[in-house]
Structures are given as structure tokens and as C-alpha cells.
XYZ file of C-alpha atoms in Angstrom:
375
model
C 35.130 30.431 25.739
C 31.872 29.094 27.139
C 29.994 32.051 25.617
C 31.606 31.358 22.223
C 30.552 27.696 22.341
C 26.963 28.646 23.134
C 26.917 31.103 20.205
C 28.253 28.442 17.807
C 25.701 25.884 19.060
C 22.854 28.372 18.634
C 24.002 29.173 15.093
C 24.139 25.463 14.202
C 20.617 24.893 15.528
C 19.245 27.861 13.577
C 20.945 26.768 10.362
C 19.802 23.172 10.835
C 16.226 24.330 11.349
C 16.377 26.396 8.158
C 17.700 23.469 6.103
C 14.945 21.119 7.316
C 12.238 23.673 6.554
C 13.495 24.233 3.015
C 13.720 20.452 2.391
C 10.183 19.867 3.643
C 8.851 22.539 1.325
C 10.460 20.744 -1.614
C 8.876 17.318 -1.027
C 5.413 15.862 -1.560
C 4.319 13.255 0.975
C 2.259 10.520 -0.685
C -0.446 9.476 1.808
C -2.558 7.213 -0.442
C -2.070 5.140 -3.586
C -4.606 3.591 -5.938
C -4.022 0.959 -8.624
C -6.404 0.213 -11.510
C -6.350 -1.862 -14.667
C -5.107 0.258 -17.559
C -5.409 -0.370 -21.305
C -3.778 -3.553 -22.511
C -1.513 -4.921 -19.812
C -0.671 -1.531 -18.390
C -1.276 -0.396 -14.841
C -3.003 2.850 -13.929
C -1.776 4.542 -10.754
C -3.131 7.413 -8.656
C -1.188 9.151 -5.881
C -2.633 11.487 -3.261
C 0.215 13.845 -2.377
C 0.290 16.080 0.683
C 2.408 19.232 0.384
C 3.291 22.342 2.373
C 3.349 25.631 0.470
C 4.227 29.050 1.895
C 1.267 30.649 0.147
C -1.482 28.039 0.459
C -0.327 26.060 3.511
C -1.166 22.321 3.599
C -2.906 20.960 0.521
C -3.513 17.661 -1.280
C -2.582 17.069 -4.922
C -3.719 14.115 -7.068
C -1.393 12.639 -9.699
C -2.372 9.900 -12.185
C -0.609 8.088 -15.021
C -0.134 4.677 -16.667
C 2.838 2.332 -16.928
C 3.740 -1.359 -16.854
C 5.368 -1.283 -13.388
C 4.824 0.552 -10.102
C 8.371 1.940 -10.223
C 7.753 3.539 -13.627
C 4.434 4.910 -12.367
C 6.215 6.748 -9.562
C 9.014 7.978 -11.797
C 6.549 9.451 -14.301
C 4.484 11.020 -11.526
C 7.638 12.559 -10.105
C 8.283 14.244 -13.450
C 4.801 15.799 -13.335
C 5.264 17.167 -9.825
C 7.012 20.297 -8.610
C 7.728 18.390 -5.383
C 9.829 15.272 -4.919
C 7.470 12.374 -4.139
C 8.212 10.530 -0.891
C 6.432 7.391 0.364
C 7.523 7.605 4.002
C 4.081 8.870 5.080
C 2.038 6.417 2.984
C -1.052 5.344 4.935
C -3.490 3.594 2.549
C -3.234 1.612 -0.702
C -6.370 0.698 -2.669
C -6.696 -1.842 -5.489
C -9.458 -2.006 -8.069
C -11.493 -5.199 -7.695
C -10.610 -6.266 -11.265
C -6.900 -6.240 -10.330
C -7.550 -7.995 -7.024
C -9.346 -10.833 -8.842
C -6.263 -11.344 -11.036
C -3.852 -11.387 -8.083
C -2.217 -8.754 -5.873
C 1.033 -10.274 -4.663
C 3.325 -8.563 -7.197
C 1.865 -5.162 -6.339
C 1.936 -5.841 -2.599
C 5.523 -7.120 -2.795
C 6.568 -3.827 -4.405
C 5.449 -2.090 -1.202
C 7.384 -4.332 1.155
C 10.550 -3.939 -0.927
C 10.500 -0.176 -0.323
C 12.284 0.428 3.028
C 10.520 3.779 3.496
C 7.076 2.121 3.667
C 5.949 0.712 7.020
C 4.121 -2.606 7.369
C 1.263 -0.985 9.309
C -0.209 0.810 6.295
C -3.768 -0.215 5.408
C -4.769 -2.079 2.235
C -8.218 -2.169 0.666
C -10.220 -3.089 -2.438
C -12.428 -0.698 -4.414
C -15.480 -1.840 -6.393
C -14.964 1.107 -8.753
C -11.837 2.612 -10.293
C -9.619 3.813 -7.456
C -8.828 6.885 -9.580
C -12.520 7.846 -9.542
C -12.769 7.263 -5.798
C -9.603 9.222 -4.960
C -10.083 12.082 -7.447
C -13.735 12.839 -6.740
C -14.106 16.496 -5.552
C -15.457 15.813 -2.060
C -16.951 18.963 -0.546
C -16.027 18.262 3.067
C -12.895 16.122 2.652
C -9.711 18.142 2.146
C -7.331 15.157 2.037
C -8.862 11.885 0.906
C -5.744 9.940 1.925
C -5.819 10.875 5.604
C -9.636 10.624 5.601
C -9.434 7.008 4.402
C -6.762 6.176 6.957
C -8.758 7.677 9.842
C -11.946 5.927 8.647
C -10.280 2.513 8.541
C -8.484 3.023 11.855
C -11.590 3.978 13.828
C -13.608 1.106 12.315
C -10.853 -1.349 13.256
C -10.742 0.008 16.814
C -14.546 -0.218 17.103
C -14.545 -3.789 15.814
C -16.527 -2.949 12.672
C -13.943 -4.274 10.203
C -11.045 -6.717 10.419
C -7.632 -5.025 10.539
C -6.206 -4.869 6.962
C -2.532 -3.933 7.445
C 0.197 -4.805 4.949
C 1.827 -7.006 7.596
C -1.378 -8.989 8.201
C -2.040 -9.457 4.485
C 1.464 -10.843 3.869
C 1.378 -13.005 7.013
C -1.845 -14.685 5.870
C -0.713 -14.928 2.239
C 2.558 -16.698 3.100
C 0.851 -19.025 5.581
C 0.220 -22.455 4.022
C -3.108 -22.815 5.800
C -4.626 -19.352 5.841
C -5.840 -16.707 3.364
C -5.979 -12.895 3.543
C -9.057 -10.677 3.646
C -9.444 -6.950 2.925
C -12.229 -4.366 3.338
C -14.052 -3.232 0.192
C -14.696 0.485 -0.319
C -17.252 2.364 -2.373
C -18.082 6.035 -2.734
C -21.510 6.931 -1.383
C -22.251 10.527 -2.273
C -19.799 12.748 -0.424
C -18.331 9.969 1.721
C -16.553 6.654 1.370
C -17.911 3.544 3.081
C -16.945 -0.083 3.558
C -19.935 -2.404 3.221
C -18.225 -5.650 2.211
C -15.162 -7.755 2.945
C -13.142 -9.358 0.126
C -12.254 -13.049 0.547
C -8.982 -14.153 -1.037
C -7.724 -17.486 -2.250
C -3.973 -16.893 -1.966
C -3.689 -13.410 -3.518
C -6.861 -13.451 -5.635
C -10.317 -12.220 -4.632
C -12.805 -15.093 -5.018
C -15.846 -13.688 -3.237
C -17.352 -11.100 -0.913
C -19.030 -11.083 2.482
C -21.371 -8.358 3.661
C -19.984 -6.557 6.692
C -22.756 -8.029 8.830
C -21.613 -11.544 7.844
C -17.945 -10.571 8.145
C -18.610 -9.747 11.810
C -19.208 -13.471 12.413
C -15.975 -14.251 10.581
C -14.194 -11.798 12.883
C -15.743 -13.595 15.833
C -14.237 -16.911 14.675
C -10.956 -15.465 13.459
C -9.928 -13.161 16.305
C -10.386 -12.707 20.003
C -13.458 -10.478 19.822
C -13.267 -7.525 22.220
C -16.494 -5.751 21.278
C -18.998 -5.579 18.463
C -22.709 -5.224 17.818
C -24.980 -7.602 15.931
C -28.547 -6.995 14.763
C -30.700 -10.127 14.916
C -34.245 -11.211 14.097
C -35.851 -13.412 16.748
C -38.936 -15.550 16.182
C -41.818 -13.570 17.707
C -43.936 -16.689 18.349
C -41.348 -18.068 20.777
C -41.436 -14.841 22.782
C -45.215 -14.387 22.573
C -45.934 -15.543 26.171
C -43.627 -12.843 27.545
C -44.795 -9.850 25.499
C -46.671 -7.030 27.228
C -50.426 -6.863 26.690
C -50.298 -3.564 24.825
C -47.836 -4.879 22.252
C -49.518 -4.333 18.865
C -46.587 -4.969 16.568
C -47.754 -7.414 13.879
C -44.313 -8.215 12.452
C -43.286 -11.875 12.483
C -39.913 -11.147 14.026
C -38.605 -9.140 16.940
C -35.492 -7.153 16.113
C -32.694 -7.038 18.655
C -29.225 -5.533 18.930
C -26.694 -7.465 20.992
C -23.159 -6.453 21.881
C -20.508 -9.112 22.415
C -18.336 -8.106 25.364
C -16.332 -11.297 25.859
C -15.438 -14.253 23.678
C -13.436 -17.412 24.040
C -12.983 -19.912 21.246
C -11.372 -23.284 20.692
C -11.017 -25.074 17.359
C -10.241 -28.781 17.505
C -9.606 -31.119 14.599
C -11.715 -34.279 14.931
C -10.969 -36.055 11.651
C -7.714 -35.489 9.740
C -8.875 -37.526 6.776
C -11.879 -35.427 5.857
C -10.821 -32.985 7.531
C -13.456 -32.172 10.189
C -13.419 -29.711 13.093
C -15.294 -28.748 16.227
C -15.638 -25.001 16.751
C -16.505 -24.192 20.374
C -17.181 -20.599 21.437
C -18.249 -19.103 24.755
C -19.745 -15.649 24.303
C -21.025 -13.097 26.788
C -23.345 -10.418 25.458
C -25.457 -7.424 26.396
C -28.958 -6.970 25.003
C -28.740 -3.325 23.938
C -32.125 -3.009 22.256
C -35.240 -5.047 21.542
C -38.171 -3.880 19.425
C -40.969 -5.188 21.625
C -42.441 -4.630 25.053
C -41.174 -7.535 27.105
C -40.507 -8.235 30.777
C -36.768 -8.836 31.058
C -36.711 -9.421 34.795
C -38.030 -12.981 34.609
C -35.346 -15.750 34.514
C -37.424 -17.734 31.998
C -37.417 -14.753 29.591
C -33.638 -14.426 29.881
C -33.174 -18.149 29.174
C -35.471 -17.970 26.146
C -33.644 -14.961 24.724
C -30.265 -16.642 25.290
C -31.540 -19.725 23.423
C -32.933 -17.704 20.487
C -29.792 -15.551 20.193
C -27.635 -18.699 20.317
C -29.699 -20.276 17.513
C -29.341 -17.161 15.329
C -25.592 -16.882 15.951
C -25.121 -20.565 15.179
C -27.105 -20.272 11.949
C -25.152 -17.202 10.798
C -21.788 -18.700 11.729
C -22.565 -21.924 9.846
C -23.641 -19.884 6.799
C -20.357 -17.946 6.748
C -18.313 -21.134 7.128
C -20.297 -22.804 4.324
C -19.494 -19.929 1.985
C -15.801 -20.138 2.870
C -15.736 -23.861 2.124
C -17.649 -23.360 -1.136
C -15.150 -20.713 -2.305
C -12.155 -22.705 -0.963
C -10.848 -19.773 1.009
C -9.638 -20.005 4.600
C -9.375 -16.640 6.401
C -9.761 -18.402 9.776
C -6.694 -20.635 9.589
C -8.220 -24.128 9.730
C -5.388 -25.197 7.431
C -2.790 -24.138 9.998
C -4.489 -26.309 12.627
C -4.488 -29.201 10.136
C -0.810 -28.659 9.267
C 0.220 -28.555 12.938
C -1.619 -31.827 13.603
C 0.611 -33.694 11.127
C 4.217 -34.353 12.080
C 6.631 -33.249 9.342
C 3.796 -31.863 7.209
C 4.732 -30.365 3.823
C 1.265 -28.942 3.244
C 1.136 -26.239 0.550
C -1.526 -23.601 0.028
C -2.695 -25.341 -3.137
C -2.945 -28.689 -1.290
C -5.053 -27.102 1.421
C -7.449 -25.397 -0.992
C -8.037 -28.784 -2.639
C -8.736 -30.426 0.735
C -11.255 -27.731 1.674
C -13.839 -29.128 -0.741
C -14.550 -31.973 1.736
C -14.013 -29.976 4.952
C -16.729 -29.706 7.626
C -17.080 -27.703 10.841
C -19.457 -28.459 13.736
C -20.381 -25.229 15.540
C -21.084 -25.262 19.289
C -21.959 -21.945 20.957
C -22.511 -21.168 24.611
C -23.992 -17.660 25.027
C -24.675 -15.826 28.272
C -26.774 -12.681 28.597
C -25.132 -10.353 31.117
C -27.516 -7.395 31.217
C -30.048 -5.497 29.153
C -30.075 -2.025 27.664
C -32.869 -0.243 25.773
C -36.336 -1.713 25.256
C -38.657 -0.017 22.767
């Protein structure tokens, strides 16, 4: 009897394995989606589909079409495909900048309404047609969908870009006092790069920050674990400490600093205006400096700390000024304002109007821990 049971169990496992294999060979896993403006009021959609074939093994297929809704886009693409399209492995969704400037919430909501799509997928904006970016015949990229996902993931982990998940976009969109941000992608030859960050007012792109400026936004917005910054320091202020054989005639000394610890506190000081104090304590490593300089002297360290603090303050104030000018709040100053008022009914629109008179005083305390490379 025991032997019979084992034989039946083995048969069930074999049959189950066969069924799963046949099903997998009949489906196409969509790993990336792109949405562009189509003619008239239509939407143009591009899907990167990952399939398993007996003959060719794993391969990526690109499908494109036009419709008025995302559901119709997928239905029409399904008719073109020999595999049933499934969104359970979706990793990245890109939106053409022209669409993002008109508003993304309807398209983003269509993702969250699909139970097969996780909230940890990445979103992004493309300065060109997403169809062109996704369909380009890259020589060394076999699956553009997984390549994009891996690129975004490693840049998020390294602190190069701010995490752009579906969950984070919706959290910031539905917050009365905060706005979303997304990375901006462009094709550069045979690769894809992110060199800007899109600033949103509600669900509409209203401006861009270079990634170097966005790093300061990340510093204000999140607890910063690590990240590098390239700075220009006034050479005249370091002149007394330069080595005698230094013949560099440039006006500035270029440095690379890495933030290894940050602590911030934002305090509202005037609800009427509104006005804030932004206090940050930062610890950094001097990884590189483009001049011969004696870094063992305490006076040199203090001077460098002062110059780096001045540059960080200037850059931070510049980024905040641009935010206020565009009336976009990716930091969440509006949430601090809302929490300071008992029974507040602040709306996103109310907060954007108030931002025109907003001000932020920046106070930085920076400590140099150790030095790295000196040219």
C-alpha cells in the first residue's frame, strides 16, 4: 500500500511539472512598458515581452500599438502575440515627457488597479519617445526591460538617484503636502542613462533638476547613507596651504567628497509666511582634491570644512529656490506645515499656492572625517 501511494505521488508530481512547463511556454512575461502621446487623443504603448521558446530559449519581443486606454492597448497587443501577455513580472514603466507634463495619475492608477502588478516596480520619464528608447537595436543589451530595472536598482542602492517605485510615487501624490519625483532617461549611443530628475506638481512635470543638483535634494529629502559630490573650492582661500611645486593656474580646486552620515531637522518658524529652518549635520570624507596640499594640519582641515560647508549651503539654497519658484514640494515642507495646524484641511492646491511666499533658512554643520586621494 505504501509503495502504491509513493507511485501515485510521483506520478502527480511529474504530471504537475509537465503542466507548468507547457503553461510557461504559452505566456509572454511583460517586463517593461512605455507610454507615448499618439495622434489625436490616442495613447501609444510599447511592451517588452520576455518569452521562453524550445528552439531559441529566452528572448525579448517588442510590441507596439495605439488606443485610447491602457486596457485596449494590452488587448490589441495580445492579439498580435503568439503568447498570452502577463504583467506579473513587470519591472519598469516609462512615460514620455510630453505625457508626464499633461498628468500621469490616470495611467499610474491603471497599474495599481491590476492585482498582478506589484507596488515596487520602477517608474521613469523619457525625454524622447519611449517606443524609440525601448525598440532601439542595442548591440549588447538582450532584454532592455531587465537592463533598465537593473540600472535603476543599482543606482538607487548606490545613492545616485532617488528611489522611483510605484508605491513612493502614489504616496507622495496623495500626500497633501508633498509631490513626487521621477528619474529621467535618455538613450546615449548603445546605453541608457539618467542625467536628470523630473519635478512634479501633483501628477504633472513642471521642471527638471540635473542629477548633481538632485543629489542635494536627496540629502534634504531622505536619510542619506552614502553619496559623492564634486565641488569647486576657491583656490585663493587655500593658497597658503598649497605645496610649493603646485603650478595649476585654475581659479578653483576641484574636490570629491563622500557623505557618510547625515542628520537633518526641519522646523517651522513662521506659519503665516510659511518659513522654516533646515538644520543638517553631515560627516564626509575627502576622497580627492586636485591640488598638492598638506592635509595633516588642523588649520587646513578647518578651512576645507568651511569651504565645503559654504558650497553645500549655496547648492542646497539653489535647489530649494528652484522648488519654490516651480511650486513643487518633493521634500514635504507642506506635511510639516499641515501637522503644525490642529484640524488642518490643507489641500495640495492650497499648499502650492502658499509656496509662492515660502522661505527656508539653511544651516549646515559639516565634519571632515578623513582624506582619500590627493593629486
